[in-house]
Coordinates of C-alpha atoms and ligand atoms in Angstrom, one line a residue:
M26 CA -0.3 -0.6 0.0
K27 CA 3.2 2.0 0.8
T28 CA 5.0 1.4 -2.6
R29 CA 2.1 2.8 -4.4
L30 CA 0.9 5.5 -2.5
L31 CA 4.6 6.1 -3.2
T32 CA 4.0 5.6 -6.9
L33 CA 1.2 8.0 -7.6
F34 CA 2.5 10.5 -5.7
T35 CA 5.2 10.3 -8.4
I36 CA 3.4 10.4 -11.0
A37 CA 1.5 13.4 -9.5
T38 CA 4.7 14.7 -9.2
A39 CA 5.7 14.1 -12.8
I40 CA 2.5 15.2 -14.0
V41 CA 2.8 19.5 -12.5
S42 CA 6.5 19.8 -12.9
L43 CA 5.1 18.8 -16.8
A44 CA 2.9 21.5 -17.3
Q45 CA 4.6 23.8 -14.8
A46 CA 8.5 23.5 -17.6
K47 CA 7.9 25.4 -20.3
D48 CA 8.1 23.4 -23.5
N49 CA 11.9 24.3 -25.0
R50 CA 10.7 22.3 -27.2
P51 CA 12.9 24.2 -30.9
N52 CA 11.6 26.7 -33.0
I53 CA 11.7 27.2 -36.9
L54 CA 11.8 29.7 -38.9
F55 CA 12.2 28.6 -41.9
V56 CA 12.5 31.2 -45.0
F57 CA 12.5 29.8 -48.0
S58 CA 12.1 31.6 -52.0
D59 CA 11.3 31.4 -54.8
D60 CA 13.9 30.3 -57.9
H61 CA 16.7 30.6 -56.5
A62 CA 19.7 29.6 -57.7
P63 CA 22.6 27.2 -55.1
H64 CA 25.3 28.7 -57.6
A65 CA 23.7 31.9 -56.9
I66 CA 25.2 32.0 -52.9
G67 CA 28.4 33.0 -51.9
A68 CA 28.8 30.4 -49.6
Y69 CA 28.2 27.4 -52.6
N70 CA 30.9 28.9 -54.0
G71 CA 29.4 28.9 -57.4
W72 CA 31.1 31.4 -60.6
L73 CA 29.0 33.9 -58.6
K74 CA 30.8 34.2 -55.7
S75 CA 32.5 36.6 -56.6
I76 CA 30.0 39.3 -56.4
N77 CA 29.1 38.4 -53.3
P78 CA 25.5 38.0 -53.7
T79 CA 24.5 37.0 -50.5
P80 CA 26.3 37.7 -47.1
N81 CA 23.1 37.1 -44.6
I82 CA 22.5 33.9 -45.9
D83 CA 26.5 33.5 -46.1
Q84 CA 26.8 34.6 -41.9
L85 CA 23.4 31.5 -41.5
A86 CA 25.9 29.6 -42.8
S87 CA 29.2 30.3 -41.5
E88 CA 27.2 29.3 -37.5
G89 CA 25.4 26.5 -38.7
M90 CA 25.1 23.5 -41.6
L91 CA 25.3 23.8 -45.6
F92 CA 24.1 21.1 -47.3
E93 CA 26.6 20.6 -50.6
K94 CA 24.4 18.0 -52.1
S95 CA 20.4 19.0 -51.5
F96 CA 18.2 18.2 -54.7
C97 CA 15.0 18.8 -54.9
S98 CA 12.9 15.6 -56.4
N99 CA 10.5 17.6 -59.1
S100 CA 12.0 20.8 -60.0
I101 CA 8.7 23.7 -59.9
C102 CA 7.4 26.0 -57.9
G103 CA 4.0 24.5 -57.1
P104 CA 5.3 20.6 -56.3
S105 CA 8.6 21.3 -54.6
R106 CA 5.6 23.2 -51.7
A107 CA 3.3 20.3 -52.1
V108 CA 6.5 17.4 -51.6
I109 CA 7.9 19.9 -48.6
L110 CA 3.8 20.4 -46.4
S111 CA 3.7 16.5 -48.0
G112 CA 6.8 14.7 -47.2
K113 CA 5.9 12.8 -50.2
H114 CA 6.4 12.7 -54.2
S115 CA 4.4 14.4 -56.2
H116 CA 2.4 11.7 -57.9
K117 CA 1.0 10.6 -54.6
N118 CA 0.7 13.8 -53.2
G119 CA -1.0 14.6 -56.2
F120 CA 0.7 18.0 -56.7
M121 CA 2.2 17.2 -59.5
N122 CA 2.3 20.7 -61.7
N123 CA 1.4 24.3 -61.8
G124 CA -2.0 23.5 -63.1
N125 CA -3.2 21.6 -60.3
S126 CA -4.7 22.4 -57.0
F127 CA -3.0 21.0 -53.7
D128 CA -5.2 19.0 -51.9
W129 CA -5.7 20.8 -48.7
N130 CA -6.7 18.1 -46.2
Q131 CA -4.2 16.3 -46.5
Q132 CA -2.0 14.8 -44.2
T133 CA 0.8 17.6 -43.9
F134 CA 4.1 19.0 -41.2
S135 CA 1.8 22.3 -40.3
K136 CA -1.9 20.2 -39.0
I137 CA 0.4 17.4 -37.4
L138 CA 3.4 19.9 -35.6
Q139 CA -0.4 22.3 -34.5
K140 CA -0.8 19.1 -33.0
T141 CA 2.1 19.0 -30.9
G142 CA 1.3 22.8 -29.7
Y143 CA 3.3 23.7 -32.0
Q144 CA 2.4 27.9 -33.2
T145 CA 2.1 27.8 -36.5
A146 CA 2.5 30.9 -39.8
I147 CA 2.9 31.3 -43.2
Y148 CA 3.3 34.3 -45.0
G149 CA 4.5 34.1 -48.6
K150 CA 3.9 32.7 -51.0
S151 CA 2.2 29.2 -51.0
H152 CA 1.7 28.9 -54.9
L153 CA -0.2 25.8 -54.6
K154 CA -3.8 27.0 -53.9
G155 CA -7.0 27.2 -51.5
R156 CA -6.6 28.3 -48.5
P157 CA -4.1 27.4 -46.0
Q158 CA -4.5 24.6 -43.9
G159 CA -2.5 23.8 -40.6
F160 CA -1.6 27.3 -39.5
D161 CA -3.2 29.8 -36.3
D162 CA -1.8 32.6 -38.5
W163 CA -1.7 33.9 -42.9
A164 CA -1.5 35.9 -45.0
V165 CA -0.5 34.3 -49.4
L166 CA 0.2 35.4 -52.4
P167 CA -2.6 35.2 -55.0
G168 CA -1.0 33.0 -58.0
Q169 CA 2.3 34.2 -58.1
G170 CA 2.1 37.6 -56.5
L171 CA 3.6 40.6 -58.0
Y172 CA 6.7 42.9 -56.7
Y173 CA 5.1 45.3 -56.4
N174 CA 2.1 46.8 -54.4
P175 CA 0.6 43.4 -54.1
D176 CA -2.7 42.3 -53.1
M177 CA -2.2 39.4 -50.1
I178 CA -5.3 37.6 -49.1
F179 CA -5.7 36.8 -45.4
P180 CA -7.8 34.6 -43.3
D181 CA -10.4 37.8 -43.7
G182 CA -9.9 38.8 -46.6
R183 CA -8.0 40.1 -50.3
R184 CA -6.5 43.4 -49.8
K185 CA -3.3 45.0 -51.5
L186 CA 0.1 46.2 -49.3
Q187 CA 1.2 49.3 -51.1
G188 CA 5.6 48.2 -50.9
H189 CA 7.9 45.7 -52.4
C190 CA 6.7 42.1 -51.8
T191 CA 9.6 41.1 -49.8
D192 CA 9.3 43.4 -47.5
L193 CA 6.1 43.1 -47.4
V194 CA 6.9 39.4 -46.3
T195 CA 9.7 40.5 -43.9
D196 CA 6.5 42.9 -42.0
L197 CA 4.2 40.4 -41.8
A198 CA 6.5 37.7 -40.3
V199 CA 8.7 40.2 -38.2
N200 CA 5.1 41.7 -37.0
W201 CA 3.7 37.9 -36.6
L202 CA 7.0 38.1 -34.4
K203 CA 6.6 40.5 -31.4
E204 CA 3.4 40.6 -32.0
K205 CA 1.3 37.7 -32.1
R206 CA 3.6 34.5 -31.4
D207 CA 2.4 32.4 -27.3
S208 CA 5.4 32.6 -26.1
D209 CA 3.5 29.5 -24.6
K210 CA 4.3 27.7 -27.9
P211 CA 7.6 26.7 -30.0
F212 CA 6.5 28.2 -33.4
M213 CA 6.5 26.9 -37.1
L214 CA 7.4 30.6 -38.9
M215 CA 7.1 29.6 -42.5
V216 CA 8.6 33.3 -44.8
Q217 CA 8.4 32.1 -47.9
H218 CA 9.4 34.7 -51.1
K219 CA 8.4 35.4 -53.9
A220 CA 11.8 37.2 -54.7
P221 CA 14.1 36.0 -57.1
H222 CA 11.0 34.7 -59.5
R223 CA 10.4 36.0 -63.2
N224 CA 10.2 38.8 -63.5
W225 CA 12.2 39.8 -61.6
M226 CA 11.3 43.5 -61.0
P227 CA 14.3 43.8 -57.8
A228 CA 13.0 46.9 -54.8
L229 CA 14.0 50.8 -55.7
R230 CA 16.7 51.0 -53.2
H231 CA 18.2 47.8 -55.2
L232 CA 17.6 49.3 -58.5
H233 CA 21.2 50.4 -59.0
L234 CA 23.8 47.8 -57.7
Y235 CA 26.2 45.6 -59.8
D236 CA 26.2 49.3 -62.3
D237 CA 29.6 49.4 -62.1
V238 CA 30.1 46.0 -62.1
D239 CA 30.9 43.4 -65.1
I240 CA 28.2 39.7 -63.7
P241 CA 30.9 37.0 -64.3
E242 CA 29.2 34.2 -67.4
P243 CA 28.7 31.0 -67.6
A244 CA 31.1 28.6 -68.2
T245 CA 27.6 27.2 -71.0
L246 CA 26.5 30.1 -71.4
F247 CA 27.1 29.7 -75.8
D248 CA 25.9 25.4 -75.1
S249 CA 24.8 24.3 -78.2
W250 CA 23.4 20.8 -76.3
E251 CA 24.7 18.4 -79.4
D252 CA 25.2 15.3 -77.3
N253 CA 22.4 16.0 -75.3
A254 CA 18.9 14.1 -76.6
P255 CA 16.9 16.6 -78.6
P256 CA 14.5 17.6 -75.5
A257 CA 17.4 19.9 -74.2
R258 CA 16.9 21.2 -78.8
Y259 CA 13.9 21.9 -78.9
Q260 CA 12.5 23.4 -75.6
E261 CA 12.5 27.1 -75.0
L262 CA 13.9 29.2 -72.4
E263 CA 17.2 30.4 -74.1
I264 CA 18.3 33.2 -73.5
D265 CA 19.5 34.3 -76.9
R266 CA 16.2 33.1 -78.2
H267 CA 13.2 33.1 -75.6
M268 CA 14.1 35.8 -73.5
D269 CA 12.2 38.9 -74.0
L270 CA 13.4 42.1 -74.4
N271 CA 10.5 44.0 -72.9
Y272 CA 8.2 41.0 -70.7
D273 CA 11.6 39.0 -68.9
L274 CA 13.3 42.3 -69.0
F275 CA 11.6 45.4 -68.6
V276 CA 13.1 47.5 -71.8
D277 CA 11.2 50.2 -73.2
L278 CA 10.0 48.7 -77.0
V279 CA 11.0 52.2 -77.6
P280 CA 13.3 55.0 -77.1
G281 CA 13.2 58.2 -76.2
F282 CA 13.7 58.1 -72.3
N283 CA 11.7 61.8 -71.8
Q284 CA 8.6 60.2 -72.7
A285 CA 6.1 58.8 -70.2
P286 CA 5.8 55.8 -69.1
S287 CA 2.7 54.3 -70.4
Q288 CA 1.4 50.9 -72.3
K289 CA 2.2 52.2 -75.4
R290 CA 6.3 51.6 -74.0
Q291 CA 5.8 47.6 -72.8
D292 CA 3.3 44.8 -73.9
R293 CA 0.7 44.2 -72.1
S294 CA 2.6 41.1 -69.9
A295 CA 4.6 43.8 -68.8
W296 CA 2.6 46.2 -68.4
A297 CA 0.5 43.9 -65.6
N298 CA 3.2 44.5 -63.4
M299 CA 4.6 47.9 -64.0
K300 CA 1.7 49.5 -63.5
R301 CA 1.2 48.5 -60.5
M302 CA 3.3 50.9 -58.9
T303 CA 2.9 54.2 -58.0
P304 CA 4.7 57.4 -59.7
S305 CA 7.1 58.3 -57.9
Q306 CA 8.1 54.4 -57.4
L307 CA 7.8 54.7 -61.5
G308 CA 9.6 57.2 -61.7
V309 CA 12.6 56.8 -59.8
W310 CA 12.7 53.1 -62.1
R311 CA 12.6 55.3 -65.4
A312 CA 15.1 57.1 -63.7
A313 CA 17.3 54.2 -63.1
Y314 CA 16.9 51.9 -67.4
G315 CA 15.2 54.7 -69.2
P316 CA 19.2 55.7 -69.4
K317 CA 20.0 52.7 -69.8
D318 CA 17.5 51.5 -72.4
E319 CA 18.4 54.5 -74.3
A320 CA 22.6 52.9 -74.1
F321 CA 21.2 49.5 -75.6
H322 CA 18.8 50.9 -78.6
K323 CA 21.5 53.2 -79.8
A324 CA 24.5 50.5 -79.0
N325 CA 21.8 48.0 -81.8
L326 CA 23.5 44.8 -80.6
S327 CA 23.1 41.5 -81.9
G328 CA 24.2 37.2 -82.3
K329 CA 26.5 36.8 -79.3
E330 CA 26.7 40.2 -78.0
L331 CA 22.4 40.4 -77.8
V332 CA 22.8 37.6 -75.8
R333 CA 26.0 38.3 -73.6
W334 CA 23.6 42.2 -73.0
K335 CA 20.3 40.3 -71.9
F336 CA 22.4 38.7 -69.7
Q337 CA 23.1 41.1 -68.3
R338 CA 21.1 42.4 -67.8
Y339 CA 18.9 38.9 -66.4
A340 CA 21.4 38.3 -64.3
K341 CA 21.6 41.4 -62.0
N342 CA 17.9 42.3 -62.3
Y343 CA 17.8 38.5 -60.6
L344 CA 20.9 39.5 -57.8
R345 CA 19.5 42.3 -57.0
C346 CA 16.1 40.6 -56.3
I347 CA 18.1 38.4 -54.7
K348 CA 19.6 40.6 -51.6
G349 CA 15.9 41.7 -50.7
V350 CA 15.7 38.1 -49.8
D351 CA 19.3 38.4 -48.3
E352 CA 18.2 41.5 -46.4
S353 CA 14.8 39.7 -45.0
M354 CA 17.0 36.6 -43.8
G355 CA 19.7 40.1 -42.0
T356 CA 16.4 41.8 -41.2
L357 CA 14.6 38.5 -39.4
R358 CA 17.2 36.9 -37.6
G359 CA 18.1 40.6 -36.1
A360 CA 13.6 40.5 -35.5
L361 CA 14.9 36.8 -33.7
K362 CA 17.6 38.8 -31.3
E363 CA 16.3 41.1 -30.1
L364 CA 13.4 39.1 -29.1
G365 CA 15.6 37.2 -27.3
L366 CA 14.9 34.1 -29.5
D367 CA 18.3 32.6 -30.6
D368 CA 19.4 30.6 -28.9
N369 CA 16.1 28.5 -28.8
T370 CA 15.4 28.3 -32.9
V371 CA 15.8 26.6 -35.8
V372 CA 16.6 29.0 -38.5
I373 CA 16.6 27.3 -42.3
Y374 CA 17.2 29.0 -45.8
S375 CA 15.8 27.5 -48.8
S376 CA 14.3 27.7 -52.3
D377 CA 11.7 25.8 -54.2
Q378 CA 14.8 23.9 -56.7
G379 CA 17.1 25.5 -58.4
F380 CA 18.1 28.0 -61.8
Y381 CA 19.5 28.6 -65.0
I382 CA 21.8 32.0 -65.2
G383 CA 22.6 32.0 -68.1
D384 CA 24.2 28.2 -67.8
H385 CA 23.7 26.3 -70.9
G386 CA 22.4 29.1 -72.2
W387 CA 18.9 28.8 -71.3
Y388 CA 17.2 30.6 -67.5
D389 CA 13.7 29.0 -66.2
K390 CA 14.0 25.5 -64.4
R391 CA 12.8 21.8 -64.7
W392 CA 15.4 19.9 -65.9
M393 CA 16.7 17.0 -64.3
Y394 CA 20.4 18.8 -64.8
E395 CA 22.0 19.7 -62.0
E396 CA 22.2 23.7 -62.6
S397 CA 18.0 23.1 -61.5
L398 CA 17.9 19.8 -59.3
M399 CA 19.5 21.2 -56.7
M400 CA 18.4 24.1 -54.0
P401 CA 19.7 26.1 -51.0
F402 CA 19.5 23.8 -47.6
I403 CA 21.2 25.3 -45.7
A404 CA 20.5 25.2 -40.5
K405 CA 21.2 26.9 -37.5
W406 CA 20.2 24.4 -34.7
P407 CA 21.6 25.6 -31.6
G408 CA 23.7 24.2 -29.7
V409 CA 23.2 21.2 -32.0
T410 CA 24.7 22.1 -36.2
K411 CA 28.5 22.4 -36.3
P412 CA 28.7 26.4 -36.8
G413 CA 30.6 26.3 -41.1
S414 CA 30.2 22.4 -41.1
R415 CA 29.4 20.7 -44.3
D416 CA 27.3 18.1 -45.2
K417 CA 27.3 15.9 -48.0
H418 CA 24.8 13.0 -47.9
L419 CA 22.3 12.7 -50.7
I420 CA 19.0 14.8 -49.4
Q421 CA 15.8 16.3 -50.9
N422 CA 13.1 18.2 -50.4
L423 CA 11.0 15.1 -49.6
D424 CA 12.9 15.0 -46.2
Y425 CA 11.9 18.6 -44.6
A426 CA 8.3 17.4 -43.0
E427 CA 10.4 15.1 -41.3
T428 CA 12.7 16.6 -40.2
F429 CA 10.6 19.7 -38.8
L430 CA 8.5 16.9 -36.8
E431 CA 12.1 15.2 -35.2
M432 CA 12.7 18.4 -34.0
A433 CA 9.4 18.8 -32.9
G434 CA 9.6 15.6 -31.2
A435 CA 6.6 14.8 -33.2
S436 CA 6.6 11.0 -34.7
I437 CA 7.1 10.4 -38.1
P438 CA 3.6 9.0 -40.4
N439 CA 4.7 5.6 -42.3
D440 CA 3.3 7.3 -45.8
M441 CA 5.7 9.9 -46.0
Q442 CA 8.6 9.4 -48.3
G443 CA 11.4 10.9 -46.8
L444 CA 14.1 10.5 -44.4
S445 CA 14.3 13.0 -41.0
L446 CA 18.2 15.3 -41.9
V447 CA 18.7 15.4 -37.9
P448 CA 20.2 12.4 -37.5
L449 CA 22.6 14.7 -40.6
L450 CA 22.4 18.4 -38.1
K451 CA 24.0 16.6 -35.1
G452 CA 26.6 15.2 -37.7
E453 CA 25.9 12.1 -37.9
S454 CA 26.3 9.9 -40.7
P455 CA 23.3 6.9 -40.8
S456 CA 25.2 3.9 -42.0
D457 CA 21.9 3.1 -44.3
W458 CA 21.4 6.9 -45.7
R459 CA 19.6 7.2 -49.2
E460 CA 22.7 6.5 -52.1
S461 CA 20.2 8.0 -55.1
I462 CA 17.5 10.5 -55.2
Y463 CA 14.8 10.0 -57.1
Y464 CA 13.3 12.6 -59.6
H465 CA 10.5 13.4 -61.1
Y466 CA 9.4 16.4 -63.9
Y467 CA 5.8 16.1 -65.3
E468 CA 4.7 19.3 -67.5
Y469 CA 4.6 19.0 -70.9
P470 CA 3.7 20.7 -73.3
S471 CA 3.7 23.8 -71.6
V472 CA 5.5 27.6 -71.8
H473 CA 9.4 26.8 -72.1
M474 CA 8.2 23.3 -73.7
V475 CA 10.7 21.2 -70.9
P476 CA 9.3 17.3 -72.0
R477 CA 8.4 15.2 -68.9
H478 CA 11.7 13.0 -67.7
Y479 CA 12.1 11.1 -64.6
G480 CA 15.3 10.1 -63.2
I481 CA 17.8 9.2 -60.9
R482 CA 20.9 10.8 -59.9
T483 CA 23.8 9.2 -57.2
E484 CA 27.1 10.8 -55.6
R485 CA 28.6 10.6 -58.9
H486 CA 26.4 9.7 -62.0
K487 CA 23.3 11.1 -63.4
L488 CA 20.5 8.6 -65.7
M489 CA 17.7 10.7 -67.1
H490 CA 15.0 8.7 -69.0
F491 CA 11.9 11.7 -71.4
Y492 CA 10.1 8.6 -71.9
Q493 CA 7.5 10.9 -74.2
F494 CA 9.1 11.1 -77.4
G495 CA 10.4 7.9 -78.4
D496 CA 13.2 6.2 -75.2
E497 CA 15.1 9.6 -75.4
W498 CA 18.3 9.1 -72.4
E499 CA 21.3 10.6 -70.6
L500 CA 24.1 9.3 -68.9
Y501 CA 26.7 11.9 -67.2
D502 CA 29.3 11.3 -65.3
L503 CA 29.0 14.4 -62.8
K504 CA 32.7 13.5 -61.3
T505 CA 34.6 13.9 -65.1
D506 CA 32.2 16.1 -66.7
P507 CA 30.3 18.5 -63.5
D508 CA 28.7 21.4 -66.1
E509 CA 27.3 17.7 -68.1
L510 CA 28.3 18.5 -72.0
T511 CA 29.0 14.5 -72.6
N512 CA 26.0 12.0 -72.6
L513 CA 27.7 8.6 -71.9
Y514 CA 24.6 6.5 -72.8
G515 CA 25.0 4.7 -75.8
K516 CA 28.6 4.0 -75.8
A517 CA 29.2 1.3 -75.4
Q518 CA 32.2 1.5 -72.5
H519 CA 29.5 1.9 -70.9
N520 CA 26.9 0.0 -70.8
N521 CA 26.6 -2.3 -68.2
L522 CA 26.8 1.6 -66.4
A523 CA 23.2 3.2 -67.9
N524 CA 22.1 -1.1 -67.0
Q525 CA 22.8 -0.5 -63.1
L526 CA 21.4 2.9 -63.0
K527 CA 18.7 1.9 -65.2
A528 CA 18.2 -1.3 -62.8
Q529 CA 18.4 0.9 -59.3
L530 CA 16.2 3.4 -60.3
I531 CA 12.7 0.7 -61.2
A532 CA 14.0 -0.2 -57.6
L533 CA 13.6 3.5 -57.2
Q534 CA 10.1 3.5 -59.3
E535 CA 9.5 0.6 -56.8
Y536 CA 9.9 1.1 -53.4
Y537 CA 8.3 5.8 -54.3
E538 CA 5.3 3.4 -55.6
E539 CA 5.1 5.4 -58.5
D540 CA 2.0 5.3 -60.2
S541 CA 1.8 8.1 -62.7
D542 CA 1.7 7.9 -66.7
I543 CA 5.2 7.3 -68.7
S544 CA 4.4 5.8 -71.5
E545 CA 5.4 7.7 -74.5
K546 CA 3.4 9.6 -77.1
P547 CA 5.9 10.0 -80.1
D548 CA 2.6 11.6 -81.1
T549 CA 3.0 14.7 -79.9
W550 CA 6.8 15.0 -79.8
K551 CA 6.5 14.8 -83.9
A552 CA 3.5 17.6 -84.4
Q553 CA 5.6 19.6 -81.4
M554 CA 8.4 19.9 -83.3
R555 CA 6.4 20.7 -87.1
A556 CA 4.6 23.3 -85.0
R557 CA 8.6 24.9 -84.5
N558 CA 10.5 24.3 -87.0
Ligands
LIG13 CA1 10.0 28.6 -58.4

């Protein structure tokens, strides 16, 4: 009897102390941008490092862990976000391309975090359509959103805000930290920037950034895709042939800097973005770009010189948009410090996929080639990640949900398909970590005309299958050919390697229960080629 009373007393004491104990599970600040390629981050040591594009994100890397081999599973905006929320590949979460609508009724990590006592909020680009579920507070851009004076959708309705989108999203997040946060609960705060997504419109304070700098050109700016399978030659994302001077680069259609800005000076789609500006904002914009446009029209460039000019204009505007995102990281971290939250908040920076910054002559993403397959992933977990460390395991956006859940001490549902990164963040090297990743892109026919393809990437090799157009394969040795210029597929001495990778690829498809339509549609492809030649 005495023992039983003692046990009851012990249990009661434990319950009381549990109720009184402060919940010290870590907060998570997840800063997520759109189309920010790792090679446009200084800490990733790409060819743009020399212009120091991201000092605040680099600072995060120096205090935390940078993942060198971080990849998406489907290189496009909405699907990447759906994979992150669900912890499942596109064919499982149902959001396979940007035309789909996300089923918000499905299981997501944010709903589970809420159930385990986290306060959750998301601000910025959702791109998943519908009212977000699993968040205590939210404000999202409709669709792609606009850079200047955008509309945002709040739980109580839609309204137009005044300012640049990156700053507005940052302000919403800081305001939430200061005014809406429940200090008794740990939080998950998702800050999802539109920048640096096309059409690149930097904040006014960044319009002259890099004016006196020549952005280094990528080694493959004039790639002619000679060794690729046909799809690489029949895309529509070349700086040369497809990047529009007005729509993409906001070059005035007619010279005459002193004329008033108006739709007549722009085509309709570019003007749809510019007309959101106030007269005052438009005046600053015109003062920055007008003289440059005048000089461009006078120079009458053609051929490679025109490509080079377009690359400079594009890369500068892209990097100016990134400067805003980098400053946002600085502002958010400053707010954490000011509020005394810095010591118990995991800060993560990532972006929904990589991007071509003139690499292979392209802009945009979608392909399984390295520049768009890679995603940045940098995390600082105070007391856990070793400052300045770099991890080389193969990771994917498929792993984020599982990671957030383990950080929060929540159990990971069996039907999530990724791996928690927590062991890696602790500096461990699990012996059974994955040896390859699976990729599948679905959006064709669509803008930029990148055909459907799937593939496998291992530590060293990549095998891709373009299945709509007959039976086109590409195989690369990333150690000897990091730019993927020499397709080894079909060369006798590499047949064994190709067969091994095919077997691994099939095993991955079985493991992930791939059930999407991968049938060939050669008639579609032939019709497309006829129409465009
Ligand atoms: Ca994107």
